[in-house]
C-alpha positions as a LaTeX table, in Angstrom:
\begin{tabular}{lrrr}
\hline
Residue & $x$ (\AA) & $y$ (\AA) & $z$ (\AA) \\
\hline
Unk1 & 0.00 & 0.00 & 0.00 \\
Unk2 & 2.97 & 1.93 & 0.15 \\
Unk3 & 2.15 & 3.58 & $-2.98$ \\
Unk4 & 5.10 & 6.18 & $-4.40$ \\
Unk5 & 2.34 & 7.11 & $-7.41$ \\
Unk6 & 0.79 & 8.90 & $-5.43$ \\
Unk7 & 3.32 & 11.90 & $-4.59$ \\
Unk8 & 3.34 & 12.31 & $-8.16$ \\
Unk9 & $-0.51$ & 12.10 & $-8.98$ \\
Unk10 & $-0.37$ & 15.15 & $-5.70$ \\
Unk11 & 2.34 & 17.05 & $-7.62$ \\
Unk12 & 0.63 & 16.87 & $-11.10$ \\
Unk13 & $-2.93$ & 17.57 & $-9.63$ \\
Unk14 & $-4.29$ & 14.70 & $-10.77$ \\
Unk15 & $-5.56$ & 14.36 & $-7.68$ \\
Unk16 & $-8.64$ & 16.59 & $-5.65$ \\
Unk17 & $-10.66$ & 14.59 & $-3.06$ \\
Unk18 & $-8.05$ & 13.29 & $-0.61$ \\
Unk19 & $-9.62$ & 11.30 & 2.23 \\
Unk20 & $-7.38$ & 11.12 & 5.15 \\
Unk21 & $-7.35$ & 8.61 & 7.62 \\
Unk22 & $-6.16$ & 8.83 & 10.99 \\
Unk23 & $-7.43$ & 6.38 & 14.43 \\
Unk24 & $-9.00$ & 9.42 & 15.91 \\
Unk25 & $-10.57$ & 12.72 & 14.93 \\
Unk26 & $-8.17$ & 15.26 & 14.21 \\
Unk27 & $-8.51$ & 17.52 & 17.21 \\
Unk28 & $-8.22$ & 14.30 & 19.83 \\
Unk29 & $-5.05$ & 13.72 & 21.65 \\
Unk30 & $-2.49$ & 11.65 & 19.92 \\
Unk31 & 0.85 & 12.57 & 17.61 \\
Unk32 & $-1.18$ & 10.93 & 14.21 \\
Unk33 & $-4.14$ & 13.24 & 14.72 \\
Unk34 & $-1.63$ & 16.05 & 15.42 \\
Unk35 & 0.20 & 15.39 & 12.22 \\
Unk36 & $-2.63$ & 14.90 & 10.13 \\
Unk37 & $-4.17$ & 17.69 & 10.90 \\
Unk38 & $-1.03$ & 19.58 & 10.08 \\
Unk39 & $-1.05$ & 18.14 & 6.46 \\
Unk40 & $-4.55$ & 18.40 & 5.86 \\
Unk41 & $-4.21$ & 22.36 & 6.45 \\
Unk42 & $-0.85$ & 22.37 & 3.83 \\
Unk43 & $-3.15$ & 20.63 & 1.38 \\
Unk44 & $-5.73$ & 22.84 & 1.83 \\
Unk45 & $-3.66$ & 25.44 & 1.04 \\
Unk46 & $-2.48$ & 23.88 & $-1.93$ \\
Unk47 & $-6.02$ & 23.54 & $-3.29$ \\
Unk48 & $-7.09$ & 19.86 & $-2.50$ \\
Unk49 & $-10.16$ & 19.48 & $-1.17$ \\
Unk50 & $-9.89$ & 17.43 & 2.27 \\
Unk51 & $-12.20$ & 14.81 & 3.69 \\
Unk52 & $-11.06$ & 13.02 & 7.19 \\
Unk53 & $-12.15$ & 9.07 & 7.95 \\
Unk54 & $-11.20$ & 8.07 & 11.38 \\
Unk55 & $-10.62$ & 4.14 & 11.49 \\
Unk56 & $-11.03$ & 3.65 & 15.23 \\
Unk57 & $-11.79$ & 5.43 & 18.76 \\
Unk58 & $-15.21$ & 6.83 & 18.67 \\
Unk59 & $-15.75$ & 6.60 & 14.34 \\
Unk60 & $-17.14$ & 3.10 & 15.35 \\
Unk61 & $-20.08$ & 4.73 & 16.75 \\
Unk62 & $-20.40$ & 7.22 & 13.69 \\
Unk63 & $-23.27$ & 5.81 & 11.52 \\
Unk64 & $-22.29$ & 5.43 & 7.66 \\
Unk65 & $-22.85$ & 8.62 & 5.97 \\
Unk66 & $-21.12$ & 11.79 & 5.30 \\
Unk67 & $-21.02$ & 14.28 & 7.85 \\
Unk68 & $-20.10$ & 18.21 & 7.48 \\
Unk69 & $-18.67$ & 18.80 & 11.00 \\
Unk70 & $-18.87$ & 18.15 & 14.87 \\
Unk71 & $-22.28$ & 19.64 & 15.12 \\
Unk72 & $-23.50$ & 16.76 & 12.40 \\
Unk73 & $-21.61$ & 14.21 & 14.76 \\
Unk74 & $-21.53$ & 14.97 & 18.21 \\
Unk75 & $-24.80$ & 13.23 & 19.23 \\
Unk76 & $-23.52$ & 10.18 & 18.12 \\
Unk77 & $-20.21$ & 10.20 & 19.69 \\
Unk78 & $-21.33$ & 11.72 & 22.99 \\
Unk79 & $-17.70$ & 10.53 & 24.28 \\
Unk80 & $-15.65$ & 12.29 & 22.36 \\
Unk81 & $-14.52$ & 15.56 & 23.50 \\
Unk82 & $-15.80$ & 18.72 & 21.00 \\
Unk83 & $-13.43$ & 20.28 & 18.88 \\
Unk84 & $-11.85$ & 23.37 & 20.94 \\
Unk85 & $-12.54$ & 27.23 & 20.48 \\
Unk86 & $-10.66$ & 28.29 & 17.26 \\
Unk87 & $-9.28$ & 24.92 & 16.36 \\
Unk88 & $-9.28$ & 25.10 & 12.34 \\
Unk89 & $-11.42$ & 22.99 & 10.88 \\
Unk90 & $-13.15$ & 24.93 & 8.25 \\
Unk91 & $-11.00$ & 23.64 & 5.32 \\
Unk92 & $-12.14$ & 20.16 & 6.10 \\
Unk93 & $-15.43$ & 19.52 & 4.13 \\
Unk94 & $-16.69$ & 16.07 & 5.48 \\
Unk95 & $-16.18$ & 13.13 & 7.74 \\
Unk96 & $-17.27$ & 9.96 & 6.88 \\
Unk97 & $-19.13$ & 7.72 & 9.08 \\
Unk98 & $-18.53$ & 3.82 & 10.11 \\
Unk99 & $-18.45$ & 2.94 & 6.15 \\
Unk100 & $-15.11$ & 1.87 & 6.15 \\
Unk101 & $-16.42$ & $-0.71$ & 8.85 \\
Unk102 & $-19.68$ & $-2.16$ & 6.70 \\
Unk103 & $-18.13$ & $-3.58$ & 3.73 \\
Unk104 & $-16.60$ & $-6.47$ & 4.10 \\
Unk105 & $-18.83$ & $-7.41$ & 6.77 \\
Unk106 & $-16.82$ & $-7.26$ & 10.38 \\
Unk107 & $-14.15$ & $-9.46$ & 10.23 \\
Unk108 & $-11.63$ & $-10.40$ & 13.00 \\
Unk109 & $-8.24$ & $-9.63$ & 12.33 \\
Unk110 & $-4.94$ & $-8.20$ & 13.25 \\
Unk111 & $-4.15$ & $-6.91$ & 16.71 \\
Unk112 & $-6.60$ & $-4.37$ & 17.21 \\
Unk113 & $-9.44$ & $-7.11$ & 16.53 \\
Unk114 & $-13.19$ & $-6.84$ & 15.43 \\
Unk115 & $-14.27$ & $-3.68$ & 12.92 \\
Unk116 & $-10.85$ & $-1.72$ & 13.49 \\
Unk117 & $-8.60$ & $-3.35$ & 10.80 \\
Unk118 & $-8.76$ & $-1.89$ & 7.36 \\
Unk119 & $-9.73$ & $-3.94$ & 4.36 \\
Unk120 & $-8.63$ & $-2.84$ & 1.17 \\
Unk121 & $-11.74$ & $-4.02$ & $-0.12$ \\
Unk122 & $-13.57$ & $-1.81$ & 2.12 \\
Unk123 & $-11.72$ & 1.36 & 1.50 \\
Unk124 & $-12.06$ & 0.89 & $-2.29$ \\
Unk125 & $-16.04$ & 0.46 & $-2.05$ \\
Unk126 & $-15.16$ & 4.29 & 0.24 \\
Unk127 & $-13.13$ & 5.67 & $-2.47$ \\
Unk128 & $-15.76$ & 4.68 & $-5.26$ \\
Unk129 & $-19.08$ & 5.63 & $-2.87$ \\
Unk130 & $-17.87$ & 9.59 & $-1.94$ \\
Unk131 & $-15.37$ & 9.97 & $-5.36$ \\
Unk132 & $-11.77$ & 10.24 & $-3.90$ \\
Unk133 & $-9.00$ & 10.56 & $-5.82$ \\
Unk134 & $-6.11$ & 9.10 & $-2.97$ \\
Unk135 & $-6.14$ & 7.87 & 0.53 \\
Unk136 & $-3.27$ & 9.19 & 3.25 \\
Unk137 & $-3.29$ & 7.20 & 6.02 \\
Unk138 & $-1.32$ & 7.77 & 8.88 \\
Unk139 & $-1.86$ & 4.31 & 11.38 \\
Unk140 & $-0.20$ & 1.50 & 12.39 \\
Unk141 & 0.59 & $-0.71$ & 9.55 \\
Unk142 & $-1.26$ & $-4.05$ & 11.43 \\
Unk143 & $-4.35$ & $-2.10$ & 11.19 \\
Unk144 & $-4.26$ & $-2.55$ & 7.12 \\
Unk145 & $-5.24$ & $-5.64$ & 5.39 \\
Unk146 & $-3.88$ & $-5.85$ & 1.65 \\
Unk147 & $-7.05$ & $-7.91$ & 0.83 \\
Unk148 & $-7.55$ & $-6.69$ & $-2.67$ \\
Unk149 & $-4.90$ & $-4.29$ & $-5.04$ \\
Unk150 & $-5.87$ & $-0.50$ & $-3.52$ \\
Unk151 & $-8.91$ & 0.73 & $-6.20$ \\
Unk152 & $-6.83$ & 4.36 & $-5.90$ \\
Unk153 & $-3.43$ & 5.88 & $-5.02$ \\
Unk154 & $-2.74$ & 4.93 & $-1.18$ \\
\hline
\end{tabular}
């Protein structure tokens, strides 16, 4: 999954919907969401438009859909603290839900266990459902689970 195509497709533009994918939202605790979040504001900048999938923590709870920002979310993931005052998050213009987790059906595998690995399968029927270009994921390589070639640049 370690796919070098993609810096290029970034440099040449032949890429617009990014979806990023981190364990947690971006404004949680934790060095991947810190880093993430980073990126997603230099793409931004650089005219890609930014979407944000979280592949564990409270996105399990996050029915499948698309949704805008915290105030779309928060009921579901009453756990999860709220985004602080001023934390940017304007550029960012959707989350998606638990779809990553519905197709394959939940499977056990890796080290993390039920519905937290990533199937390839199940982030190409992602990719194909909202229209994104690439996938950046920053996670722990065990949670990814080469079970089909990546449908786009990952």
């Amino acid at each position: 999954l370690n796919d070098p195509s993609i810096l290029k497709a970034v440099e040449a533009k032949e890429v617009n919907k990014l979806c990023l994918v981190s364990p947690a939202f971006p404004w949680t605790f934790g060095p991947y969401q810190e880093q993430m979040h980073k990126l997603s504001l230099l793409l931004h900048e650089r005219g890609f438009h930014i979407y944000f999938m979280m592949h564990v923590g409270g996105n399990l709870n996050l029915p499948v859909g698309m949704y805008r920002d915290w105030n779309d979310m928060k009921n579901f993931v009453p756990q999860i603290v709220p985004p602080p005052d001023n934390f940017a998050l304007s550029h960012i213009r959707g989350y998606v839900g638990n779809d990553l987790h519905e197709v394959p059906p939940k499977r056990s595998y890796g080290l993390y266990g039920e519905g937290k690995a990533m199937f390839v399968s199940a982030m190409n029927s992602v990719a194909s459902k909202y229209d994104f270009d690439a996938y950046i994921i920053l996670s722990d390589i065990v949670n990814i689970i080469p079970d089909v070639p990546s449908a786009v640049p990952t």
